[in-house]
Coordinates of C-alpha atoms in Angstrom, one line a residue:
Chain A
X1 CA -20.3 11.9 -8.9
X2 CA -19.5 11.1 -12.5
X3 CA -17.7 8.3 -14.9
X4 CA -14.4 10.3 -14.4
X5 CA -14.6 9.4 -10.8
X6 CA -14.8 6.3 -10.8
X7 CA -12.0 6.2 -12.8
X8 CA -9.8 8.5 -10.6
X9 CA -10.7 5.7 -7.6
X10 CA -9.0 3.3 -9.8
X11 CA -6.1 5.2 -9.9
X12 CA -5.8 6.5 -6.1
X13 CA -2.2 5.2 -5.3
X14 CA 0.5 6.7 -3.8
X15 CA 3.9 5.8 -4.5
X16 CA 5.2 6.9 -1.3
X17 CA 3.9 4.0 0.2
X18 CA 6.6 1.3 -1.8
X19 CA 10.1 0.2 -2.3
X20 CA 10.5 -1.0 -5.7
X21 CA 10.4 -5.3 -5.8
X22 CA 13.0 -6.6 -8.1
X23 CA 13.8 -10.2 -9.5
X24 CA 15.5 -11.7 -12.6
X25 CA 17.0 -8.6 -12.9
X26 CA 14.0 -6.2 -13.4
X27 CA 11.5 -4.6 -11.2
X28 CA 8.6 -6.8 -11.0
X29 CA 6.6 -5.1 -8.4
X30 CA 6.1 -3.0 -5.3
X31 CA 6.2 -3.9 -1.8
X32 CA 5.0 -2.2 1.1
X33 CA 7.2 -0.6 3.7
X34 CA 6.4 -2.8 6.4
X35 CA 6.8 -6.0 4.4
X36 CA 9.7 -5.2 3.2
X37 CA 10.6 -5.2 6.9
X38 CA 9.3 -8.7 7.1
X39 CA 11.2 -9.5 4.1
X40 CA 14.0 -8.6 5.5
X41 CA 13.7 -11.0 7.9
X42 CA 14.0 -14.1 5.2
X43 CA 17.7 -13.4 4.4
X44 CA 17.9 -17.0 2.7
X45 CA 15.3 -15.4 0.3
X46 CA 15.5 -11.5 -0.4
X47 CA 18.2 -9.0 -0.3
X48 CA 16.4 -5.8 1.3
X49 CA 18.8 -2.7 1.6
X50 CA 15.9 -0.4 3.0
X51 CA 15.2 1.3 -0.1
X52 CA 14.3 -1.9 -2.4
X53 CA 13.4 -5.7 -2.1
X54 CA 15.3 -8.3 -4.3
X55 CA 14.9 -11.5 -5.0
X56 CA 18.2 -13.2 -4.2
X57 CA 20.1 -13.5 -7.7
X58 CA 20.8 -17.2 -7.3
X59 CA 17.4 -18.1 -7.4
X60 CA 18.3 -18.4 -11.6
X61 CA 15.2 -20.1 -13.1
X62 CA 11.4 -19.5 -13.8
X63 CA 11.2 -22.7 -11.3
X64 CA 13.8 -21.7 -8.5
X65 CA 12.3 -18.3 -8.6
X66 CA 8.6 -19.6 -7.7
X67 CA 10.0 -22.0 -5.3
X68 CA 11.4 -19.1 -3.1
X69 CA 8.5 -17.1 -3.6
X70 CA 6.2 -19.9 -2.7
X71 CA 8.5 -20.4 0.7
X72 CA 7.8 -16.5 1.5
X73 CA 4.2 -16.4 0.6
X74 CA 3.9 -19.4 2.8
X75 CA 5.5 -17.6 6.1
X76 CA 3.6 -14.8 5.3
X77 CA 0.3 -16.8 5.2
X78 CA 1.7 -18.2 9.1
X79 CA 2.2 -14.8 10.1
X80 CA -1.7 -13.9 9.2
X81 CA -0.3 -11.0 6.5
X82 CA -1.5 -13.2 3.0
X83 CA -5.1 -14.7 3.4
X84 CA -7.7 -16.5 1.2
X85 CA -5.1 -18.5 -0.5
X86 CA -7.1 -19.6 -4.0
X87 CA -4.5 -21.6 -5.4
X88 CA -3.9 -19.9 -8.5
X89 CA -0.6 -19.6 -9.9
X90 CA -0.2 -16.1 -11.0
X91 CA 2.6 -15.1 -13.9
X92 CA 5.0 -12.2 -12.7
X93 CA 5.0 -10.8 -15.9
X94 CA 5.5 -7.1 -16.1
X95 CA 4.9 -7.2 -20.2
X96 CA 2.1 -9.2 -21.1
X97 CA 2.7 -11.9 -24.1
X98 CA 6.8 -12.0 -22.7
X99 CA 8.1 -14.4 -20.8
X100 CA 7.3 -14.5 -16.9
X101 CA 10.2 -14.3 -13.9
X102 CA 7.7 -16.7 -11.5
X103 CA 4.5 -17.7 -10.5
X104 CA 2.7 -16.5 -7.4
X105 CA -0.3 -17.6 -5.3
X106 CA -3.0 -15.6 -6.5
X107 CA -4.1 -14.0 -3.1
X108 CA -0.1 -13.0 -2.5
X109 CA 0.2 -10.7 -5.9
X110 CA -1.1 -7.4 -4.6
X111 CA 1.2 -7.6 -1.2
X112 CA 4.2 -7.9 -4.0
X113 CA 2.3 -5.0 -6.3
X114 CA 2.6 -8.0 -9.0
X115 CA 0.9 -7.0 -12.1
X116 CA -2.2 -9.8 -12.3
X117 CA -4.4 -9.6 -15.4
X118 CA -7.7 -11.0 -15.7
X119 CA -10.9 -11.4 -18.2
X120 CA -14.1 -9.9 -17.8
X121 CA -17.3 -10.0 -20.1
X122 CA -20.4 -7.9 -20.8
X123 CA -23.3 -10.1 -21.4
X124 CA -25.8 -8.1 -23.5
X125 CA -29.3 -8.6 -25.5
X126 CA -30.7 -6.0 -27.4
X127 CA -34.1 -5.3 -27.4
X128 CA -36.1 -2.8 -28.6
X129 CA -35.6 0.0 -26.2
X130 CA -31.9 -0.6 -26.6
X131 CA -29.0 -2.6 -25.0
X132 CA -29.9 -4.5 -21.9
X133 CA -26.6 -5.8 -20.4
X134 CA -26.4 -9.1 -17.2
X135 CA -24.8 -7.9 -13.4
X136 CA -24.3 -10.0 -11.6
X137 CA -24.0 -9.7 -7.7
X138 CA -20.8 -11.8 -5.9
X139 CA -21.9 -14.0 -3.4
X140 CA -22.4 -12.2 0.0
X141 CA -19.8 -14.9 1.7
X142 CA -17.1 -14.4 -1.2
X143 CA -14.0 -13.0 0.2
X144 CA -13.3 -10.4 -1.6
X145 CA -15.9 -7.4 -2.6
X146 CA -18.8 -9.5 -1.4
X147 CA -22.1 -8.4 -2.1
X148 CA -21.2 -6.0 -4.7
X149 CA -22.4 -5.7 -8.2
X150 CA -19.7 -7.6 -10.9
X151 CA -19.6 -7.2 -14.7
X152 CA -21.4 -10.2 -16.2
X153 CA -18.7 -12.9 -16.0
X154 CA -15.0 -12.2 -15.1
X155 CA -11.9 -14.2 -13.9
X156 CA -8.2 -14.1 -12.8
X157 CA -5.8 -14.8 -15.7
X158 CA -3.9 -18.3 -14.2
X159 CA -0.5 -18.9 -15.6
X160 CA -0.7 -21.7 -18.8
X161 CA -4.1 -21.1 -19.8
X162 CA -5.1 -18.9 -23.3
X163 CA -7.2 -16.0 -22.3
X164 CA -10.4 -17.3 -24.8
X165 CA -10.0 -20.7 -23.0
X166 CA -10.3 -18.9 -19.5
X167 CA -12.9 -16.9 -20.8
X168 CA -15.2 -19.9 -22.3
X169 CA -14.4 -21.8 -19.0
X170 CA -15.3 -18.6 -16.5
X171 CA -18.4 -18.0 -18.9
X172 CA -19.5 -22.2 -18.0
X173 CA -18.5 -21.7 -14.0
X174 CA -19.6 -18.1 -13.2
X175 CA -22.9 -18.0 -15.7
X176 CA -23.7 -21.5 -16.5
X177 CA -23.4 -20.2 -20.2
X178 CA -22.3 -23.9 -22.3
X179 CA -19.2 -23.3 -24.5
X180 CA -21.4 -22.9 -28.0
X181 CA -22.5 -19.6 -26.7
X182 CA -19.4 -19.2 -24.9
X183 CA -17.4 -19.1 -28.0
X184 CA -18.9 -15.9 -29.4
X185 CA -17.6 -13.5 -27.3
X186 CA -15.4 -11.0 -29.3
X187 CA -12.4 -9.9 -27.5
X188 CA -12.4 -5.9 -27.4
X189 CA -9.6 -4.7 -25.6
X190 CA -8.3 -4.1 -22.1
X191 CA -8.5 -1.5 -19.4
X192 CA -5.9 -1.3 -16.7
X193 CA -5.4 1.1 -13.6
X194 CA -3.1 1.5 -10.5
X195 CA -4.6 1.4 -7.3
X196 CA -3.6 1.0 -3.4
X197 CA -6.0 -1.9 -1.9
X198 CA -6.3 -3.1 1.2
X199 CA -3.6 -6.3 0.4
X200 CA -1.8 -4.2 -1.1
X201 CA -0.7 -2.7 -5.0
X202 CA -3.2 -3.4 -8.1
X203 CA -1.2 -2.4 -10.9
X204 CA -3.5 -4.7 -13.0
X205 CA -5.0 -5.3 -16.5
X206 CA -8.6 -6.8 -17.4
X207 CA -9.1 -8.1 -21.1
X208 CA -12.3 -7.2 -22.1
X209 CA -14.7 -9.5 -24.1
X210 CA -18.6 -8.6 -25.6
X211 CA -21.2 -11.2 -25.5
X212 CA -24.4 -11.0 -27.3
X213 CA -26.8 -13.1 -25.7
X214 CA -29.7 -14.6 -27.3
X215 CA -32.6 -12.9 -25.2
X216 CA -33.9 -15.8 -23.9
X217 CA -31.1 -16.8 -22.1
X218 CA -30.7 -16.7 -18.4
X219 CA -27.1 -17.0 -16.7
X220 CA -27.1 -19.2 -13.6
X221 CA -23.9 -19.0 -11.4
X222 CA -22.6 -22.8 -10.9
X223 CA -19.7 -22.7 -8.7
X224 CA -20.9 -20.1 -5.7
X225 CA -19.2 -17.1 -6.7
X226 CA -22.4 -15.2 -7.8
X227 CA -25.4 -14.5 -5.7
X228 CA -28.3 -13.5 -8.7
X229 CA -28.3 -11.7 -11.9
X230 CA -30.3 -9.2 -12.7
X231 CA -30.8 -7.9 -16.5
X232 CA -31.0 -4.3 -16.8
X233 CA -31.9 -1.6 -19.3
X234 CA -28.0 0.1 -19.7
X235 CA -29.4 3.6 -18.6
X236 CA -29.6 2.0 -15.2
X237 CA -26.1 0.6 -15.1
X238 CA -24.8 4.1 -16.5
X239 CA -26.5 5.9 -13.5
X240 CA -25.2 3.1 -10.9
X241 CA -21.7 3.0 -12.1
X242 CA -21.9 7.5 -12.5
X243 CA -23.5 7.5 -9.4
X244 CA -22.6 4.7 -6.7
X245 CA -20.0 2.6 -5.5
X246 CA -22.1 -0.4 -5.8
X247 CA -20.0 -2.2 -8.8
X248 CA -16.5 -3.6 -7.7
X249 CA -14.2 -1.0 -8.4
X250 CA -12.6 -1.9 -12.3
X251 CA -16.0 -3.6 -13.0
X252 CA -17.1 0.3 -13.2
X253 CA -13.8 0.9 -16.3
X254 CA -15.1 -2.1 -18.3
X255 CA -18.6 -0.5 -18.2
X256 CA -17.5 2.6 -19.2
X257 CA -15.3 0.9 -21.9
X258 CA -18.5 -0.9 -23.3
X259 CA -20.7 2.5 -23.4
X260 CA -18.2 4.6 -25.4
X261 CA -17.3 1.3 -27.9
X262 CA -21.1 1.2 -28.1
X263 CA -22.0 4.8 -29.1
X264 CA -23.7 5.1 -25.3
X265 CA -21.7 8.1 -24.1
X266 CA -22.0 10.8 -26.5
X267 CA -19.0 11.9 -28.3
X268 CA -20.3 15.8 -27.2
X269 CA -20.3 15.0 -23.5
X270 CA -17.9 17.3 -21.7
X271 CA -15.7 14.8 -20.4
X272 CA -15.7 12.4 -23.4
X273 CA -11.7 12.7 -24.3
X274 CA -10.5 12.2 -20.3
X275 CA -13.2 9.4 -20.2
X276 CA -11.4 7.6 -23.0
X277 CA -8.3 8.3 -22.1
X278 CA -8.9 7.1 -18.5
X279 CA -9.6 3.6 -19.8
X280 CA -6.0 2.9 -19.5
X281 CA -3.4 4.3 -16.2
Chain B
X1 CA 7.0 -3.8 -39.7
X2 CA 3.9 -4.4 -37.4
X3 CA 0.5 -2.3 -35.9
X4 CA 3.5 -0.7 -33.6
X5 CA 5.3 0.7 -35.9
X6 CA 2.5 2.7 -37.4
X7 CA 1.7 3.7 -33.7
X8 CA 5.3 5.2 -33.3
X9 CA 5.2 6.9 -36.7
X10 CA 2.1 8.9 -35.6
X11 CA 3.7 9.7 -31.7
X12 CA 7.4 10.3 -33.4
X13 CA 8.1 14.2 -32.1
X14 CA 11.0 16.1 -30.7
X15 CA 10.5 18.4 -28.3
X16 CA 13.4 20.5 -28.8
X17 CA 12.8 21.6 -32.2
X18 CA 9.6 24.1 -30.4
X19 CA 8.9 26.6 -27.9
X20 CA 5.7 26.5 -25.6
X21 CA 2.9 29.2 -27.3
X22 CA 0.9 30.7 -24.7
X23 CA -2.9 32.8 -25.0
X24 CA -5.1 33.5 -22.4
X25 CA -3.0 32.6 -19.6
X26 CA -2.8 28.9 -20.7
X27 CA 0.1 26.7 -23.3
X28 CA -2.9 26.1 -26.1
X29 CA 0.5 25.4 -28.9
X30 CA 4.0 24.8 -29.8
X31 CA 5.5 27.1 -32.6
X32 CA 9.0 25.8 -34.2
X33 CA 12.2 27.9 -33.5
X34 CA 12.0 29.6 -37.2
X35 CA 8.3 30.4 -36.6
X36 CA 8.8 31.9 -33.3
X37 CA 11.5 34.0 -34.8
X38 CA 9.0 35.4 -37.6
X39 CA 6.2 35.7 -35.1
X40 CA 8.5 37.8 -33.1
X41 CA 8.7 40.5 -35.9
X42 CA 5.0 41.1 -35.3
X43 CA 5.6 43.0 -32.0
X44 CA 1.9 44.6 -32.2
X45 CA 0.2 41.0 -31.7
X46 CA 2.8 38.3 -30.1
X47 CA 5.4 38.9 -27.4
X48 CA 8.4 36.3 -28.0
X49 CA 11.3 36.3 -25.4
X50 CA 13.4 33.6 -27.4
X51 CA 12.0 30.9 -25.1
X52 CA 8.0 31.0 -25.9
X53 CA 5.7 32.9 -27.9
X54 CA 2.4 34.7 -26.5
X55 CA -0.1 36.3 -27.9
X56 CA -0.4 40.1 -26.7
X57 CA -2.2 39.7 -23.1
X58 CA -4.6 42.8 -24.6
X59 CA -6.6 40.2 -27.1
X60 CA -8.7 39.6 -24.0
X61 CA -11.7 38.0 -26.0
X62 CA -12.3 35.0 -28.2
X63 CA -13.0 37.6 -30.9
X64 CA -10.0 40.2 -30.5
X65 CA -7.9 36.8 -29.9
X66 CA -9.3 35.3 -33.3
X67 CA -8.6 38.4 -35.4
X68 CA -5.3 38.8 -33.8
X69 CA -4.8 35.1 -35.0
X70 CA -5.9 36.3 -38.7
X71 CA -3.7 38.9 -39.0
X72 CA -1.0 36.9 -38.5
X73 CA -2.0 34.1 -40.7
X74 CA -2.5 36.0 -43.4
X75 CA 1.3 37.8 -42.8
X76 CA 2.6 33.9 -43.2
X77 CA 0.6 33.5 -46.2
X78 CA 1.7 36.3 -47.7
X79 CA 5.3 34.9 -46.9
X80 CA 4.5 31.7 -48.2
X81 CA 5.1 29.9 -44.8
X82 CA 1.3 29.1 -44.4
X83 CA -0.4 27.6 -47.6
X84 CA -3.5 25.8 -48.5
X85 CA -5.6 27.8 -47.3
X86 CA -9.4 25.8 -46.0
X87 CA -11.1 28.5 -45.1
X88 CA -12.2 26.5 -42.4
X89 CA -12.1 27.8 -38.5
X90 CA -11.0 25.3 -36.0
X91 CA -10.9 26.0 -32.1
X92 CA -7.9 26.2 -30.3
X93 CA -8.8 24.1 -27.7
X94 CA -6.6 22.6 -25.1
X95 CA -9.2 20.7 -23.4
X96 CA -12.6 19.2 -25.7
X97 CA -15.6 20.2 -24.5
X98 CA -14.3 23.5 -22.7
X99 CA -14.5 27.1 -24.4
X100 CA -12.3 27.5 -26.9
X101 CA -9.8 30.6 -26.4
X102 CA -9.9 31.8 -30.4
X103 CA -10.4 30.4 -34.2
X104 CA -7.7 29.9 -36.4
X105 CA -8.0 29.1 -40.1
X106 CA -7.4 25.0 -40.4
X107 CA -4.4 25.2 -42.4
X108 CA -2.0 27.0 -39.9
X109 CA -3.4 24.8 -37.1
X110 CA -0.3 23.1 -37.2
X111 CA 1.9 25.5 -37.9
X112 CA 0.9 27.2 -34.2
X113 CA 0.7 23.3 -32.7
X114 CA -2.6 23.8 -31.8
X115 CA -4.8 20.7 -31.6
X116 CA -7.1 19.4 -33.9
X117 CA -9.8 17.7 -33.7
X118 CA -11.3 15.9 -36.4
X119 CA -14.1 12.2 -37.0
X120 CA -13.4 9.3 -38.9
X121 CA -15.3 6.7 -39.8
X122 CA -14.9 3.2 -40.8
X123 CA -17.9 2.0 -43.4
X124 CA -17.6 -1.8 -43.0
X125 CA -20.1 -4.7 -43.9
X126 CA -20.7 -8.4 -42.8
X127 CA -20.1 -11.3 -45.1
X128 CA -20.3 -14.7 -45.2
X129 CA -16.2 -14.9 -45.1
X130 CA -16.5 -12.0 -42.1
X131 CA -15.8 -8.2 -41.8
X132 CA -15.2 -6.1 -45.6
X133 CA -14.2 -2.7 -45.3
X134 CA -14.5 0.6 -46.9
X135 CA -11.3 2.0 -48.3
X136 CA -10.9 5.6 -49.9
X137 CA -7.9 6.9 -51.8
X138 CA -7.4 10.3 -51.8
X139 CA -7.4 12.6 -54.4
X140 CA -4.4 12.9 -56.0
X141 CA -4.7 16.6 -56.9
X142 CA -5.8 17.2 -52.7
X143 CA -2.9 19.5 -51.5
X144 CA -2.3 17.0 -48.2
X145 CA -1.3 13.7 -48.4
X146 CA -2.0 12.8 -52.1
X147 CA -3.1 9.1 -53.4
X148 CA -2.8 7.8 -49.9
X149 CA -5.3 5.4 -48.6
X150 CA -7.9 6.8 -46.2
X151 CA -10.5 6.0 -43.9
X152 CA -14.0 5.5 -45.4
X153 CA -14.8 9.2 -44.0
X154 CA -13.3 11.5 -42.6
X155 CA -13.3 15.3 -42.3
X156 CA -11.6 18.1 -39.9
X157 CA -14.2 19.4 -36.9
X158 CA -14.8 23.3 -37.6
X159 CA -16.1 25.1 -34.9
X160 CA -19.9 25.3 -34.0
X161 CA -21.0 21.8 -35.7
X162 CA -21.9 19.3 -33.2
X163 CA -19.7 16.0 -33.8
X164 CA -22.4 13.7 -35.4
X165 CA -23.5 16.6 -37.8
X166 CA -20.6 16.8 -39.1
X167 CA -20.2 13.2 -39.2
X168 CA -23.6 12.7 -41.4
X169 CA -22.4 16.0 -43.2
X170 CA -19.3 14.4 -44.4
X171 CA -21.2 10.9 -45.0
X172 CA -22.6 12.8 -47.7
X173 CA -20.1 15.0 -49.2
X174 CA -17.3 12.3 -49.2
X175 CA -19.1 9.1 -49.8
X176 CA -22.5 9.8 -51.1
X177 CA -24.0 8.5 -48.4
X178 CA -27.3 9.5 -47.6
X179 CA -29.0 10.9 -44.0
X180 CA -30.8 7.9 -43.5
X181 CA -28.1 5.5 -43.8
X182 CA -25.6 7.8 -41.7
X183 CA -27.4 8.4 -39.3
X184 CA -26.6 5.0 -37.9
X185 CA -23.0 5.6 -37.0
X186 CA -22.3 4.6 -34.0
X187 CA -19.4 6.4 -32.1
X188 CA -16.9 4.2 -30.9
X189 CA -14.1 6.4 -29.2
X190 CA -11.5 8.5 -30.4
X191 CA -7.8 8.2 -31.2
X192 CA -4.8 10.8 -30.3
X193 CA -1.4 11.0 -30.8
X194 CA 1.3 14.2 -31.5
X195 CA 3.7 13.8 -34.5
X196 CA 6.2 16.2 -36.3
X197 CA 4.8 17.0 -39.6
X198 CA 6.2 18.9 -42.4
X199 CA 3.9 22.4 -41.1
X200 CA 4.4 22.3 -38.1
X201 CA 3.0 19.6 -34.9
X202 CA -0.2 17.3 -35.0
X203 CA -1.2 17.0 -31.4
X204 CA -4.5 15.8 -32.6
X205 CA -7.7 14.0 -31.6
X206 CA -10.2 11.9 -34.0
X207 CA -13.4 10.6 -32.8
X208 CA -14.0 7.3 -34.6
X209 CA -17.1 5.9 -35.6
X210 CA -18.2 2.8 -37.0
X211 CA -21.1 2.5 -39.6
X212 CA -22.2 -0.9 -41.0
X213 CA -23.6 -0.4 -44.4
X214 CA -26.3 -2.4 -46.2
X215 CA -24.0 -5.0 -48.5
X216 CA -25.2 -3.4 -52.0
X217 CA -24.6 0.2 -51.0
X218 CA -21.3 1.3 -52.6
X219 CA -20.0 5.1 -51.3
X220 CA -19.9 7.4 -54.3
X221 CA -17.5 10.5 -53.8
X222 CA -19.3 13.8 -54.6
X223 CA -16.6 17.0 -53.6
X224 CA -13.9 15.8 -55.4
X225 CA -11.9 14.4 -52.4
X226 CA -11.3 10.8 -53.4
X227 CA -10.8 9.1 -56.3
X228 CA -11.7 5.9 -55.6
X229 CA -13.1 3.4 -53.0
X230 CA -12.3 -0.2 -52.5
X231 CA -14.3 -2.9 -50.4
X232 CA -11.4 -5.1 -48.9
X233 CA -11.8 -7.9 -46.6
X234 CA -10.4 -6.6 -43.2
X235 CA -7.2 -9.2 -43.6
X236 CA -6.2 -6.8 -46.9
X237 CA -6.5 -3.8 -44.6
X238 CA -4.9 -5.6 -42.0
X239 CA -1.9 -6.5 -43.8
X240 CA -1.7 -3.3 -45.5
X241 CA -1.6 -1.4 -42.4
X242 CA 0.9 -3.9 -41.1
X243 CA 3.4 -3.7 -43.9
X244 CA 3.3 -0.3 -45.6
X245 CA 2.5 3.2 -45.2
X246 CA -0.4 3.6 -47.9
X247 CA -2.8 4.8 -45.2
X248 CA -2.5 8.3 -44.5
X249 CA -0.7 8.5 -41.2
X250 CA -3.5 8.8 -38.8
X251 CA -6.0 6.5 -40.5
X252 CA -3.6 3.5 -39.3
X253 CA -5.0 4.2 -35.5
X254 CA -8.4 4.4 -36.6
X255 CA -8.2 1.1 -38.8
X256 CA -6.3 -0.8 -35.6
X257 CA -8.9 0.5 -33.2
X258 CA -11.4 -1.2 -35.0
X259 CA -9.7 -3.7 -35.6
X260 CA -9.0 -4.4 -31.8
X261 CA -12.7 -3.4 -30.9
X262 CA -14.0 -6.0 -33.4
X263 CA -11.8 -9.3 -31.8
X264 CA -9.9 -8.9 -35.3
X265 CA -6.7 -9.0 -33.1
X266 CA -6.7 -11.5 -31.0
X267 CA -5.8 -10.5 -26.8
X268 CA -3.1 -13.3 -27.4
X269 CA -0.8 -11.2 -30.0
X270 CA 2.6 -10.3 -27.7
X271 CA 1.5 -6.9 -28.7
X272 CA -1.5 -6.6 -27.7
X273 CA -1.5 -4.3 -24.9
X274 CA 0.9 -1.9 -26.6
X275 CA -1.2 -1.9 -29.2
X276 CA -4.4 -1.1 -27.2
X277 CA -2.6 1.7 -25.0
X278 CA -1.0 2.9 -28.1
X279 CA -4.5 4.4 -29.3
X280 CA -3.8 7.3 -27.2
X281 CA -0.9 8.9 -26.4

């Protein structure tokens, strides 16, 4: 068990599995072969030729788009195929910062292979013994990855919002952490991975933020995502994320992203270069 | 002109103009077309078949291999094809961290393709109007890359120094900074990329590491590499990097990794992803 396996879980996919999803002209994402069958089957809404699913051309704007897509997600959800609608629109946007094709309901991105992005932050206090950093555990009755260990705060990435302003609101919901403190956190780069999941393709990116908190402060979940939070020594993390499955699976990557920014994996370990280049599929 | 344009600079290569170069069973180089034609006039150490270049199968250890190596350096010095001589042995060494198949003098590196590995460091201090950095210029009587701008430190990684050593060795030698003080580097990653150069190709590595330095300690040059340093605010660098090529090629990535690891570029810039998967090729 090491870092670089945890990173190869990230990555398990196998393209074998998908037809290519297009709209607005460009492949947006990947769909699985039996929902492309069910696509199929909404011929006032995709063109599916067995090999690929498109996105009937006539559906022209941004807004006609998420309509149609809306209308699908929606039969889909009937059929019992999407579940734990959030209500979260979701940008289609295979290049981040360009303009998106549509908006999708949160839960229905991975059954499309839609590219989501999200924020996640390492809470940390140094003391002297070193860098302690916050877990947090999701709420046992959470639908997705309950139970399991989380990095400190982290959030989807809805359409219309800046990703500072998501991250100073998730830090207020998830960790009870007010926005003065909330405003420090220093945005530090990204990781991003491919992997099949149960719902589907996560071809997905996670903007990753530092937070140094004062050591006296205690996060306290306010909206019932998060069980407790424990603050521990980073050794500890490094041997749970090298040696369990006990994070959520890309909460492990932005771990491993904070202990090589933060001179915690040594340059002279064997697998140092793959480790940093694993950071990003 | 923008951060992606010094990332394309460094990754700009054409495959075509190089054949594969092959020792101990494995690619560990590329040689150009003329090279290979030369190296095929030294039938007693490489075999060439007009398609790749190996060296002779009955170099079976890291020490025939290395002398084998020598030889033939010093017929391309003597021909004038391999100058500037170090007098430094780096590893060829496809993969960091595994044994290294033979030595070859630092300045025909390139010339064989073989990768480099090398540590850079960016000395950087807190002020009241935010980050300053550390800014070397060369020398302009050093044989590579004259009167550019540099990192604060940086050196090439000769084999049988551990990575940090050589980082506080070259603290000292290039900046005058002392044991104590650089000691404190913290490494922070590494950078890769693979660009045609004018000897030869630069598939190279740097591991980058961030010191902050007390705010009245000034780097003092002591072997005669740089001229001169500069303490800029990081918008200086920033714009520098941006609009011009007065940073030695390389020393761009280091400068925007930092930048990206410090929240100096904000997640928001259209770039931003490119950016942060540009850092590695």
């Amino acid at each position: 068990m090491s870092f670089l396996d945890r990173i190869a879980e990230c990555n398990k996919h196998d393209p074998a599995l998908y037809r290519p999803f297009f709209a607005a002209g460009r492949q947006v994402g990947s769909v699985r072969h039996a929902l492309a069958e069910r696509l199929a089957r909404m011929p006032g809404i995709f063109l599916a030729d067995g090999k690929s699913v498109t996105l009937l051309p006539e559906f022209d704007t941004v807004e006609k788009r998420s309509t149609a897509i809306d209308k699908a997600v929606r039969a889909l959800e009937a059929d019992g195929i999407v579940t734990g609608r959030r209500n979260e629109n979701y940008p289609a946007c295979p290049e981040w910062g360009r303009a998106y094709d549509f908006v999708i309901e949160r839960a229905a991105a991975p059954h499309f292979g839609i590219r989501s992005f999200g924020v996640h932050m390492t809470g940390f206090t140094r003391k002297a013994d070193g860098i302690h950093i916050w877990v947090a555990r999701r709420a046992r009755l959470k639908p997705t990855y309950p139970g399991m260990l989380d990095n400190t705060v982290a959030g989807g990435q809805p359409v219309g919002m800046g990703l500072i302003d998501n991250m100073v609101k998730e830090c207020g919901e998830e960790g009870g952490i007010p926005p003065e403190i909330a405003r420090n956190v220093v945005s530090v780069g990204a990781i991003s991975y491919c992997m099949d999941a149960a719902d589907g393709l996560k071809p997905d990116v996670q903007f990753c933020f530092d937070l140094e908190l004062p050591p006296d402060f205690t996060p306290r979940n306010t909206d019932g995502e998060i069980d407790e939070f424990f603050l521990w020594h980073w050794t500890r993390i490094a041997d749970t994320v090298e040696r369990t499955r006990e994070f959520k699976f890309n909460c492990n990557l932005v771990l491993i992203d904070f202990f090589v920014r933060h001179g915690l994996i040594s340059p002279e370990h064997p697998d140092y270069l793959a480790i940093v280049e694993g950071m990003r599929r």
